[in-house]
Amino acid sequence: MRPDLPLQRFTGVDDPAKPDHYVTKTHLTACGLIPGDPVAVIVRPKQRKPIYLYDRHHAVPRQSSSAIPRSTTTHQPPIACAACGTMGTHDHRIILDSLRTDRAEPPAPVCAACFAACAAEERRIAVQALRAQAQAWLAACVIVALKTTDDDDPDILELGVIDHTGTVFLRQRVTPLWEPERPAVALHESTLAIDADAPDLTEVVPALAAIVHGKTVLVADQDDIDTLINSLDMRDHDPGLLLDHATWCDLLEPYSDWFGNWDDRRRRYRWEPLVPTHDVIGDCLALRARLQEMAAWSLYGGCGIGAVALPDSLTPLIPR
């Protein structure tokens, strides 16, 4: 709007002095017209924002996309699929990391058929790698579960440890540093008075360290490892006695990746519940059951069976 343009003033849309061809921008837009500069304004008492009026005679029709000459529209020329060479407008070019010849370059375009074949084979290879990892863990590992005070800075209430065969190595309640929250009290039946005779966490650490020494230790998720470290730090006890002589792993991420429930918005697999039972040994056995599930069964069959029959042109595109 030109700042030096004089505007007529009216008291309302039904002002007798207002010409009929002075209308609002909303009215012009509904009629498929683009307004020019405002020619008048409606000002009412106690009105916070003015309502501008436009001359219908100065409005121009809005041009639809179908009215644009074809020569001015963008047109993507056919390109060759990086795998099979088929010419077309290939849009699948952002997911397959294996198509990158150089990590600094964008992925190459592929046709829909090659994209589906490569994606299925990459998923099969990823699942079989997770299955092999689960089989290795199931052959020799120790599973640890914790119960905590369930507050913002949780302390440990109980520890449970089993081996890969399900044999119980340790089940021990410990005295927390402070009174647990009410939900934790109701769920775990643990208070300072109830656990007054239980040992402190530092007294349990030597037995736990002897069990996990040199082993692969599985917990439900990374939060359990962080809670264990934090609980020992609050007691001025070095967590290295437990962490430095064992390999600690969480099962939540591998199991979720194996389960394969993809989240398009977050661009990752959704976290899958590991069936907590609110009992440390029950939780350990639930984790072992999830591990057995990963190790024993695969949607894609045995390790030597492919998801699809890949042509020779696609074989170099799949990372091995």
mmCIF file of N, CA, C and O in Angstrom, residues 18-111:
data_model
loop_
_atom_site.group_PDB
_atom_site.id
_atom_site.type_symbol
_atom_site.label_atom_id
_atom_site.label_comp_id
_atom_site.label_asym_id
_atom_site.label_seq_id
_atom_site.Cartn_x
_atom_site.Cartn_y
_atom_site.Cartn_z
ATOM 1 N N LYS A 18 -20.929 4.781 0.771
ATOM 2 C CA LYS A 18 -19.951 3.841 0.223
ATOM 3 C C LYS A 18 -20.430 3.308 -1.126
ATOM 4 O O LYS A 18 -21.545 2.787 -1.222
ATOM 5 N N PRO A 19 -19.616 3.430 -2.182
ATOM 6 C CA PRO A 19 -20.005 2.848 -3.475
ATOM 7 C C PRO A 19 -20.087 1.328 -3.393
ATOM 8 O O PRO A 19 -19.387 0.688 -2.602
ATOM 9 N N ASP A 20 -20.930 0.734 -4.225
ATOM 10 C CA ASP A 20 -21.111 -0.720 -4.198
ATOM 11 C C ASP A 20 -19.865 -1.470 -4.645
ATOM 12 O O ASP A 20 -19.683 -2.639 -4.267
ATOM 13 N N HIS A 21 -19.013 -0.835 -5.460
ATOM 14 C CA HIS A 21 -17.831 -1.561 -5.946
ATOM 15 C C HIS A 21 -16.646 -1.439 -4.984
ATOM 16 O O HIS A 21 -15.544 -1.866 -5.303
ATOM 17 N N TYR A 22 -16.851 -0.857 -3.800
ATOM 18 C CA TYR A 22 -15.845 -0.859 -2.751
ATOM 19 C C TYR A 22 -16.138 -2.058 -1.841
ATOM 20 O O TYR A 22 -17.143 -2.070 -1.105
ATOM 21 N N VAL A 23 -15.282 -3.063 -1.875
ATOM 22 C CA VAL A 23 -15.526 -4.305 -1.120
ATOM 23 C C VAL A 23 -14.245 -4.673 -0.363
ATOM 24 O O VAL A 23 -13.174 -4.105 -0.577
ATOM 25 N N THR A 24 -14.390 -5.659 0.519
ATOM 26 C CA THR A 24 -13.245 -6.106 1.323
ATOM 27 C C THR A 24 -12.384 -7.085 0.531
ATOM 28 O O THR A 24 -12.802 -7.641 -0.493
ATOM 29 N N LYS A 25 -11.176 -7.303 1.052
ATOM 30 C CA LYS A 25 -10.263 -8.262 0.405
ATOM 31 C C LYS A 25 -10.831 -9.680 0.465
ATOM 32 O O LYS A 25 -10.685 -10.475 -0.470
ATOM 33 N N THR A 26 -11.509 -10.016 1.556
ATOM 34 C CA THR A 26 -12.117 -11.343 1.674
ATOM 35 C C THR A 26 -13.140 -11.575 0.568
ATOM 36 O O THR A 26 -13.212 -12.661 -0.019
ATOM 37 N N HIS A 27 -13.945 -10.550 0.286
ATOM 38 C CA HIS A 27 -14.953 -10.665 -0.767
ATOM 39 C C HIS A 27 -14.293 -10.873 -2.134
ATOM 40 O O HIS A 27 -14.732 -11.710 -2.930
ATOM 41 N N LEU A 28 -13.218 -10.133 -2.412
ATOM 42 C CA LEU A 28 -12.533 -10.271 -3.690
ATOM 43 C C LEU A 28 -11.876 -11.653 -3.828
ATOM 44 O O LEU A 28 -11.917 -12.274 -4.894
ATOM 45 N N THR A 29 -11.280 -12.132 -2.749
ATOM 46 C CA THR A 29 -10.641 -13.448 -2.792
ATOM 47 C C THR A 29 -11.655 -14.540 -3.061
ATOM 48 O O THR A 29 -11.405 -15.476 -3.822
ATOM 49 N N ALA A 30 -12.838 -14.426 -2.440
ATOM 50 C CA ALA A 30 -13.895 -15.411 -2.679
ATOM 51 C C ALA A 30 -14.370 -15.385 -4.124
ATOM 52 O O ALA A 30 -14.836 -16.403 -4.647
ATOM 53 N N CYS A 31 -14.243 -14.236 -4.780
ATOM 54 C CA CYS A 31 -14.650 -14.123 -6.180
ATOM 55 C C CYS A 31 -13.519 -14.469 -7.144
ATOM 56 O O CYS A 31 -13.675 -14.309 -8.367
ATOM 57 N N GLY A 32 -12.369 -14.903 -6.627
ATOM 58 C CA GLY A 32 -11.252 -15.254 -7.482
ATOM 59 C C GLY A 32 -10.511 -14.067 -8.034
ATOM 60 O O GLY A 32 -9.917 -14.141 -9.121
ATOM 61 N N LEU A 33 -10.505 -12.948 -7.302
ATOM 62 C CA LEU A 33 -9.858 -11.723 -7.764
ATOM 63 C C LEU A 33 -8.717 -11.341 -6.827
ATOM 64 O O LEU A 33 -8.753 -11.637 -5.623
ATOM 65 N N ILE A 34 -7.705 -10.694 -7.394
ATOM 66 C CA ILE A 34 -6.585 -10.183 -6.610
ATOM 67 C C ILE A 34 -6.765 -8.682 -6.463
ATOM 68 O O ILE A 34 -6.837 -7.957 -7.467
ATOM 69 N N PRO A 35 -6.861 -8.155 -5.230
ATOM 70 C CA PRO A 35 -7.124 -6.713 -5.055
ATOM 71 C C PRO A 35 -5.896 -5.876 -5.376
ATOM 72 O O PRO A 35 -4.752 -6.339 -5.339
ATOM 73 N N GLY A 36 -6.160 -4.611 -5.675
ATOM 74 C CA GLY A 36 -5.077 -3.644 -5.832
ATOM 75 C C GLY A 36 -4.814 -2.952 -4.514
ATOM 76 O O GLY A 36 -4.955 -3.558 -3.436
ATOM 77 N N ASP A 37 -4.471 -1.651 -4.569
ATOM 78 C CA ASP A 37 -4.263 -0.903 -3.336
ATOM 79 C C ASP A 37 -5.605 -0.528 -2.712
ATOM 80 O O ASP A 37 -6.605 -0.343 -3.417
ATOM 81 N N PRO A 38 -5.677 -0.441 -1.380
ATOM 82 C CA PRO A 38 -6.931 -0.031 -0.726
ATOM 83 C C PRO A 38 -7.294 1.414 -1.095
ATOM 84 O O PRO A 38 -6.424 2.259 -1.279
ATOM 85 N N VAL A 39 -8.595 1.633 -1.230
ATOM 86 C CA VAL A 39 -9.074 2.970 -1.610
ATOM 87 C C VAL A 39 -9.893 3.609 -0.505
ATOM 88 O O VAL A 39 -10.196 4.799 -0.567
ATOM 89 N N ALA A 40 -10.289 2.810 0.508
ATOM 90 C CA ALA A 40 -11.107 3.349 1.582
ATOM 91 C C ALA A 40 -10.881 2.533 2.839
ATOM 92 O O ALA A 40 -10.282 1.441 2.802
ATOM 93 N N VAL A 41 -11.370 3.056 3.950
ATOM 94 C CA VAL A 41 -11.224 2.366 5.217
ATOM 95 C C VAL A 41 -12.487 2.574 6.034
ATOM 96 O O VAL A 41 -13.111 3.645 5.978
ATOM 97 N N ILE A 42 -12.874 1.514 6.753
ATOM 98 C CA ILE A 42 -14.027 1.591 7.652
ATOM 99 C C ILE A 42 -13.503 1.766 9.068
ATOM 100 O O ILE A 42 -12.704 0.959 9.549
ATOM 101 N N VAL A 43 -13.940 2.820 9.736
ATOM 102 C CA VAL A 43 -13.501 3.107 11.098
ATOM 103 C C VAL A 43 -14.728 3.247 11.967
ATOM 104 O O VAL A 43 -15.600 4.083 11.712
ATOM 105 N N ARG A 44 -14.811 2.393 13.006
ATOM 106 C CA ARG A 44 -15.926 2.445 13.945
ATOM 107 C C ARG A 44 -15.388 2.834 15.320
ATOM 108 O O ARG A 44 -14.210 2.624 15.620
ATOM 109 N N PRO A 45 -16.246 3.370 16.188
ATOM 110 C CA PRO A 45 -15.819 3.654 17.561
ATOM 111 C C PRO A 45 -15.380 2.374 18.268
ATOM 112 O O PRO A 45 -15.994 1.314 18.113
ATOM 113 N N LYS A 46 -14.310 2.464 19.029
ATOM 114 C CA LYS A 46 -13.762 1.347 19.799
ATOM 115 C C LYS A 46 -13.280 0.200 18.906
ATOM 116 O O LYS A 46 -13.152 -0.939 19.358
ATOM 117 N N GLN A 47 -13.052 0.474 17.644
ATOM 118 C CA GLN A 47 -12.547 -0.563 16.742
ATOM 119 C C GLN A 47 -11.023 -0.543 16.782
ATOM 120 O O GLN A 47 -10.394 0.494 16.588
ATOM 121 N N ARG A 48 -10.408 -1.694 17.049
ATOM 122 C CA ARG A 48 -8.967 -1.754 17.247
ATOM 123 C C ARG A 48 -8.212 -1.770 15.916
ATOM 124 O O ARG A 48 -7.151 -1.195 15.790
ATOM 125 N N LYS A 49 -8.764 -2.450 14.905
ATOM 126 C CA LYS A 49 -8.080 -2.536 13.617
ATOM 127 C C LYS A 49 -8.990 -1.998 12.526
ATOM 128 O O LYS A 49 -10.181 -2.326 12.493
ATOM 129 N N PRO A 50 -8.464 -1.191 11.612
ATOM 130 C CA PRO A 50 -9.296 -0.696 10.511
ATOM 131 C C PRO A 50 -9.580 -1.783 9.493
ATOM 132 O O PRO A 50 -8.822 -2.743 9.339
ATOM 133 N N ILE A 51 -10.709 -1.637 8.807
ATOM 134 C CA ILE A 51 -11.086 -2.565 7.735
ATOM 135 C C ILE A 51 -10.911 -1.828 6.413
ATOM 136 O O ILE A 51 -11.582 -0.822 6.149
ATOM 137 N N TYR A 52 -9.979 -2.323 5.590
ATOM 138 C CA TYR A 52 -9.697 -1.662 4.322
ATOM 139 C C TYR A 52 -10.645 -2.159 3.236
ATOM 140 O O TYR A 52 -11.053 -3.335 3.230
ATOM 141 N N LEU A 53 -11.002 -1.240 2.344
ATOM 142 C CA LEU A 53 -11.860 -1.556 1.212
ATOM 143 C C LEU A 53 -11.061 -1.381 -0.081
ATOM 144 O O LEU A 53 -10.170 -0.523 -0.175
ATOM 145 N N TYR A 54 -11.411 -2.190 -1.081
ATOM 146 C CA TYR A 54 -10.703 -2.196 -2.348
ATOM 147 C C TYR A 54 -11.694 -2.000 -3.488
ATOM 148 O O TYR A 54 -12.854 -2.444 -3.399
ATOM 149 N N ASP A 55 -11.218 -1.390 -4.540
ATOM 150 C CA ASP A 55 -12.075 -1.133 -5.699
ATOM 151 C C ASP A 55 -12.120 -2.378 -6.566
ATOM 152 O O ASP A 55 -11.087 -2.869 -7.043
ATOM 153 N N ARG A 56 -13.357 -2.892 -6.758
ATOM 154 C CA ARG A 56 -13.517 -4.087 -7.581
ATOM 155 C C ARG A 56 -13.036 -3.841 -9.019
ATOM 156 O O ARG A 56 -12.547 -4.763 -9.685
ATOM 157 N N HIS A 57 -13.160 -2.619 -9.488
ATOM 158 C CA HIS A 57 -12.767 -2.309 -10.862
ATOM 159 C C HIS A 57 -11.257 -2.412 -11.074
ATOM 160 O O HIS A 57 -10.799 -2.564 -12.207
ATOM 161 N N HIS A 58 -10.485 -2.297 -9.983
ATOM 162 C CA HIS A 58 -9.035 -2.368 -10.093
ATOM 163 C C HIS A 58 -8.497 -3.772 -9.825
ATOM 164 O O HIS A 58 -7.285 -3.993 -9.929
ATOM 165 N N ALA A 59 -9.366 -4.701 -9.449
ATOM 166 C CA ALA A 59 -8.937 -6.071 -9.157
ATOM 167 C C ALA A 59 -8.713 -6.837 -10.460
ATOM 168 O O ALA A 59 -9.347 -6.545 -11.483
ATOM 169 N N VAL A 60 -7.798 -7.803 -10.400
ATOM 170 C CA VAL A 60 -7.496 -8.619 -11.580
ATOM 171 C C VAL A 60 -7.812 -10.072 -11.254
ATOM 172 O O VAL A 60 -7.705 -10.503 -10.097
ATOM 173 N N PRO A 61 -8.201 -10.873 -12.253
ATOM 174 C CA PRO A 61 -8.508 -12.291 -11.995
ATOM 175 C C PRO A 61 -7.270 -13.056 -11.552
ATOM 176 O O PRO A 61 -6.153 -12.792 -12.011
ATOM 177 N N ARG A 62 -7.497 -13.993 -10.669
ATOM 178 C CA ARG A 62 -6.416 -14.864 -10.217
ATOM 179 C C ARG A 62 -6.184 -15.947 -11.270
ATOM 180 O O ARG A 62 -7.128 -16.622 -11.694
ATOM 181 N N GLN A 63 -4.945 -16.113 -11.706
ATOM 182 C CA GLN A 63 -4.634 -17.058 -12.769
ATOM 183 C C GLN A 63 -4.422 -18.446 -12.167
ATOM 184 O O GLN A 63 -3.625 -18.630 -11.255
ATOM 185 N N SER A 64 -5.170 -19.425 -12.664
ATOM 186 C CA SER A 64 -5.042 -20.793 -12.183
ATOM 187 C C SER A 64 -3.817 -21.450 -12.788
ATOM 188 O O SER A 64 -3.276 -21.004 -13.799
ATOM 189 N N SER A 65 -3.368 -22.551 -12.162
ATOM 190 C CA SER A 65 -2.184 -23.246 -12.657
ATOM 191 C C SER A 65 -2.412 -23.843 -14.030
ATOM 192 O O SER A 65 -1.491 -23.980 -14.830
ATOM 193 N N SER A 66 -3.667 -24.197 -14.340
ATOM 194 C CA SER A 66 -3.959 -24.773 -15.651
ATOM 195 C C SER A 66 -3.855 -23.733 -16.759
ATOM 196 O O SER A 66 -3.711 -24.081 -17.931
ATOM 197 N N ALA A 67 -3.939 -22.443 -16.378
ATOM 198 C CA ALA A 67 -3.862 -21.396 -17.394
ATOM 199 C C ALA A 67 -2.428 -20.995 -17.710
ATOM 200 O O ALA A 67 -2.180 -20.252 -18.645
ATOM 201 N N ILE A 68 -1.447 -21.499 -16.910
ATOM 202 C CA ILE A 68 -0.051 -21.169 -17.163
ATOM 203 C C ILE A 68 0.420 -21.942 -18.386
ATOM 204 O O ILE A 68 0.165 -23.143 -18.499
ATOM 205 N N PRO A 69 1.062 -21.306 -19.314
ATOM 206 C CA PRO A 69 1.542 -22.025 -20.499
ATOM 207 C C PRO A 69 2.456 -23.173 -20.111
ATOM 208 O O PRO A 69 3.253 -23.080 -19.182
ATOM 209 N N ARG A 70 2.329 -24.313 -20.809
ATOM 210 C CA ARG A 70 3.086 -25.511 -20.490
ATOM 211 C C ARG A 70 4.589 -25.281 -20.588
ATOM 212 O O ARG A 70 5.374 -25.908 -19.893
ATOM 213 N N SER A 71 4.974 -24.341 -21.447
ATOM 214 C CA SER A 71 6.397 -24.095 -21.633
ATOM 215 C C SER A 71 7.045 -23.497 -20.393
ATOM 216 O O SER A 71 8.258 -23.574 -20.228
ATOM 217 N N THR A 72 6.240 -22.877 -19.505
ATOM 218 C CA THR A 72 6.803 -22.249 -18.309
ATOM 219 C C THR A 72 6.794 -23.179 -17.101
ATOM 220 O O THR A 72 7.328 -22.818 -16.066
ATOM 221 N N THR A 73 6.137 -24.332 -17.166
ATOM 222 C CA THR A 73 6.095 -25.252 -16.035
ATOM 223 C C THR A 73 7.407 -26.035 -15.974
ATOM 224 O O THR A 73 8.041 -26.301 -16.990
ATOM 225 N N THR A 74 7.791 -26.409 -14.721
ATOM 226 C CA THR A 74 9.016 -27.196 -14.549
ATOM 227 C C THR A 74 8.734 -28.637 -14.923
ATOM 228 O O THR A 74 7.698 -29.201 -14.568
ATOM 229 N N HIS A 75 9.650 -29.241 -15.608
ATOM 230 C CA HIS A 75 9.500 -30.627 -16.033
ATOM 231 C C HIS A 75 10.811 -31.353 -15.801
ATOM 232 O O HIS A 75 11.866 -30.922 -16.278
ATOM 233 N N GLN A 76 10.736 -32.446 -15.009
ATOM 234 C CA GLN A 76 11.938 -33.206 -14.713
ATOM 235 C C GLN A 76 12.221 -34.181 -15.847
ATOM 236 O O GLN A 76 11.381 -35.020 -16.176
ATOM 237 N N PRO A 77 13.379 -34.092 -16.468
ATOM 238 C CA PRO A 77 13.693 -35.020 -17.557
ATOM 239 C C PRO A 77 13.903 -36.426 -17.010
ATOM 240 O O PRO A 77 14.258 -36.613 -15.839
ATOM 241 N N PRO A 78 13.676 -37.442 -17.818
ATOM 242 C CA PRO A 78 13.907 -38.823 -17.362
ATOM 243 C C PRO A 78 15.371 -39.032 -16.982
ATOM 244 O O PRO A 78 16.278 -38.492 -17.607
ATOM 245 N N ILE A 79 15.583 -39.807 -15.932
ATOM 246 C CA ILE A 79 16.928 -40.153 -15.497
ATOM 247 C C ILE A 79 17.028 -41.662 -15.384
ATOM 248 O O ILE A 79 16.016 -42.371 -15.292
ATOM 249 N N ALA A 80 18.240 -42.168 -15.391
ATOM 250 C CA ALA A 80 18.467 -43.611 -15.360
ATOM 251 C C ALA A 80 18.557 -44.100 -13.927
ATOM 252 O O ALA A 80 19.159 -43.454 -13.062
ATOM 253 N N CYS A 81 17.938 -45.250 -13.638
ATOM 254 C CA CYS A 81 18.062 -45.891 -12.329
ATOM 255 C C CYS A 81 19.517 -46.311 -12.132
ATOM 256 O O CYS A 81 20.147 -46.879 -13.025
ATOM 257 N N ALA A 82 20.058 -46.035 -10.933
ATOM 258 C CA ALA A 82 21.454 -46.353 -10.666
ATOM 259 C C ALA A 82 21.720 -47.845 -10.641
ATOM 260 O O ALA A 82 22.869 -48.268 -10.766
ATOM 261 N N ALA A 83 20.655 -48.668 -10.518
ATOM 262 C CA ALA A 83 20.845 -50.111 -10.432
ATOM 263 C C ALA A 83 20.585 -50.824 -11.752
ATOM 264 O O ALA A 83 21.437 -51.531 -12.268
ATOM 265 N N CYS A 84 19.393 -50.601 -12.319
ATOM 266 C CA CYS A 84 19.020 -51.358 -13.512
ATOM 267 C C CYS A 84 19.058 -50.529 -14.791
ATOM 268 O O CYS A 84 18.915 -51.075 -15.890
ATOM 269 N N GLY A 85 19.226 -49.215 -14.689
ATOM 270 C CA GLY A 85 19.338 -48.375 -15.870
ATOM 271 C C GLY A 85 18.028 -47.966 -16.490
ATOM 272 O O GLY A 85 18.012 -47.304 -17.531
ATOM 273 N N THR A 86 16.891 -48.340 -15.887
ATOM 274 C CA THR A 86 15.590 -47.974 -16.429
ATOM 275 C C THR A 86 15.406 -46.458 -16.381
ATOM 276 O O THR A 86 15.692 -45.825 -15.373
ATOM 277 N N MET A 87 14.948 -45.870 -17.501
ATOM 278 C CA MET A 87 14.743 -44.435 -17.555
ATOM 279 C C MET A 87 13.387 -44.080 -16.964
ATOM 280 O O MET A 87 12.388 -44.778 -17.174
ATOM 281 N N GLY A 88 13.327 -42.983 -16.217
ATOM 282 C CA GLY A 88 12.076 -42.535 -15.622
ATOM 283 C C GLY A 88 12.329 -41.407 -14.640
ATOM 284 O O GLY A 88 13.470 -40.977 -14.429
ATOM 285 N N THR A 89 11.262 -40.921 -14.021
ATOM 286 C CA THR A 89 11.381 -39.878 -12.993
ATOM 287 C C THR A 89 11.441 -40.562 -11.639
ATOM 288 O O THR A 89 10.428 -40.728 -10.958
ATOM 289 N N HIS A 90 12.605 -41.007 -11.247
ATOM 290 C CA HIS A 90 12.781 -41.817 -10.042
ATOM 291 C C HIS A 90 12.885 -40.918 -8.816
ATOM 292 O O HIS A 90 13.761 -40.054 -8.733
ATOM 293 N N ASP A 91 11.972 -41.118 -7.857
ATOM 294 C CA ASP A 91 11.937 -40.298 -6.650
ATOM 295 C C ASP A 91 12.610 -40.977 -5.460
ATOM 296 O O ASP A 91 12.812 -40.347 -4.427
ATOM 297 N N HIS A 92 12.892 -42.272 -5.549
ATOM 298 C CA HIS A 92 13.482 -42.988 -4.410
ATOM 299 C C HIS A 92 14.980 -42.734 -4.404
ATOM 300 O O HIS A 92 15.748 -43.409 -5.093
ATOM 301 N N ARG A 93 15.383 -41.751 -3.598
ATOM 302 C CA ARG A 93 16.796 -41.397 -3.609
ATOM 303 C C ARG A 93 17.308 -40.952 -2.250
ATOM 304 O O ARG A 93 18.376 -40.359 -2.154
ATOM 305 N N ILE A 94 16.566 -41.199 -1.170
ATOM 306 C CA ILE A 94 17.001 -40.621 0.107
ATOM 307 C C ILE A 94 17.208 -41.651 1.208
ATOM 308 O O ILE A 94 17.739 -41.317 2.249
ATOM 309 N N ILE A 95 16.800 -42.898 1.029
ATOM 310 C CA ILE A 95 16.836 -43.844 2.141
ATOM 311 C C ILE A 95 18.037 -44.776 2.080
ATOM 312 O O ILE A 95 18.692 -45.013 3.071
ATOM 313 N N LEU A 96 18.350 -45.303 0.912
ATOM 314 C CA LEU A 96 19.352 -46.347 0.819
ATOM 315 C C LEU A 96 20.760 -45.782 0.987
ATOM 316 O O LEU A 96 21.311 -45.176 0.089
ATOM 317 N N ASP A 97 21.325 -45.975 2.154
ATOM 318 C CA ASP A 97 22.682 -45.518 2.407
ATOM 319 C C ASP A 97 23.692 -46.287 1.566
ATOM 320 O O ASP A 97 24.756 -45.770 1.240
ATOM 321 N N SER A 98 23.360 -47.518 1.210
ATOM 322 C CA SER A 98 24.313 -48.342 0.490
ATOM 323 C C SER A 98 24.566 -47.839 -0.923
ATOM 324 O O SER A 98 25.504 -48.269 -1.578
ATOM 325 N N LEU A 99 23.725 -46.940 -1.424
ATOM 326 C CA LEU A 99 23.922 -46.413 -2.769
ATOM 327 C C LEU A 99 24.965 -45.306 -2.818
ATOM 328 O O LEU A 99 25.327 -44.836 -3.881
ATOM 329 N N ARG A 100 25.434 -44.858 -1.661
ATOM 330 C CA ARG A 100 26.386 -43.762 -1.650
ATOM 331 C C ARG A 100 27.777 -44.275 -2.041
ATOM 332 O O ARG A 100 28.350 -45.124 -1.353
ATOM 333 N N THR A 101 28.307 -43.777 -3.126
ATOM 334 C CA THR A 101 29.692 -44.095 -3.490
ATOM 335 C C THR A 101 30.659 -43.240 -2.700
ATOM 336 O O THR A 101 31.787 -43.622 -2.454
ATOM 337 N N ASP A 102 30.197 -42.069 -2.307
ATOM 338 C CA ASP A 102 30.997 -41.155 -1.487
ATOM 339 C C ASP A 102 30.054 -40.554 -0.461
ATOM 340 O O ASP A 102 28.980 -40.068 -0.806
ATOM 341 N N ARG A 103 30.427 -40.601 0.814
ATOM 342 C CA ARG A 103 29.531 -40.131 1.876
ATOM 343 C C ARG A 103 29.209 -38.654 1.740
ATOM 344 O O ARG A 103 28.251 -38.174 2.318
ATOM 345 N N ALA A 104 30.012 -37.909 0.978
ATOM 346 C CA ALA A 104 29.731 -36.483 0.790
ATOM 347 C C ALA A 104 28.719 -36.254 -0.318
ATOM 348 O O ALA A 104 28.195 -35.148 -0.456
ATOM 349 N N GLU A 105 28.432 -37.265 -1.130
ATOM 350 C CA GLU A 105 27.502 -37.117 -2.230
ATOM 351 C C GLU A 105 26.109 -37.582 -1.814
ATOM 352 O O GLU A 105 25.966 -38.445 -0.942
ATOM 353 N N PRO A 106 25.050 -37.052 -2.432
ATOM 354 C CA PRO A 106 23.696 -37.536 -2.119
ATOM 355 C C PRO A 106 23.489 -38.932 -2.694
ATOM 356 O O PRO A 106 24.177 -39.334 -3.626
ATOM 357 N N PRO A 107 22.533 -39.693 -2.153
ATOM 358 C CA PRO A 107 22.266 -41.022 -2.693
ATOM 359 C C PRO A 107 21.827 -40.945 -4.147
ATOM 360 O O PRO A 107 21.180 -39.993 -4.571
ATOM 361 N N ALA A 108 22.169 -41.966 -4.902
ATOM 362 C CA ALA A 108 21.794 -42.011 -6.312
ATOM 363 C C ALA A 108 20.325 -42.382 -6.452
ATOM 364 O O ALA A 108 19.755 -43.055 -5.595
ATOM 365 N N PRO A 109 19.669 -41.962 -7.539
ATOM 366 C CA PRO A 109 18.262 -42.300 -7.750
ATOM 367 C C PRO A 109 18.094 -43.756 -8.190
ATOM 368 O O PRO A 109 18.916 -44.292 -8.931
ATOM 369 N N VAL A 110 17.032 -44.382 -7.722
ATOM 370 C CA VAL A 110 16.708 -45.748 -8.138
ATOM 371 C C VAL A 110 15.216 -45.818 -8.429
ATOM 372 O O VAL A 110 14.420 -45.036 -7.910
ATOM 373 N N CYS A 111 14.851 -46.789 -9.260
ATOM 374 C CA CYS A 111 13.430 -46.986 -9.564
ATOM 375 C C CYS A 111 12.746 -47.668 -8.384
ATOM 376 O O CYS A 111 13.403 -48.173 -7.465
#
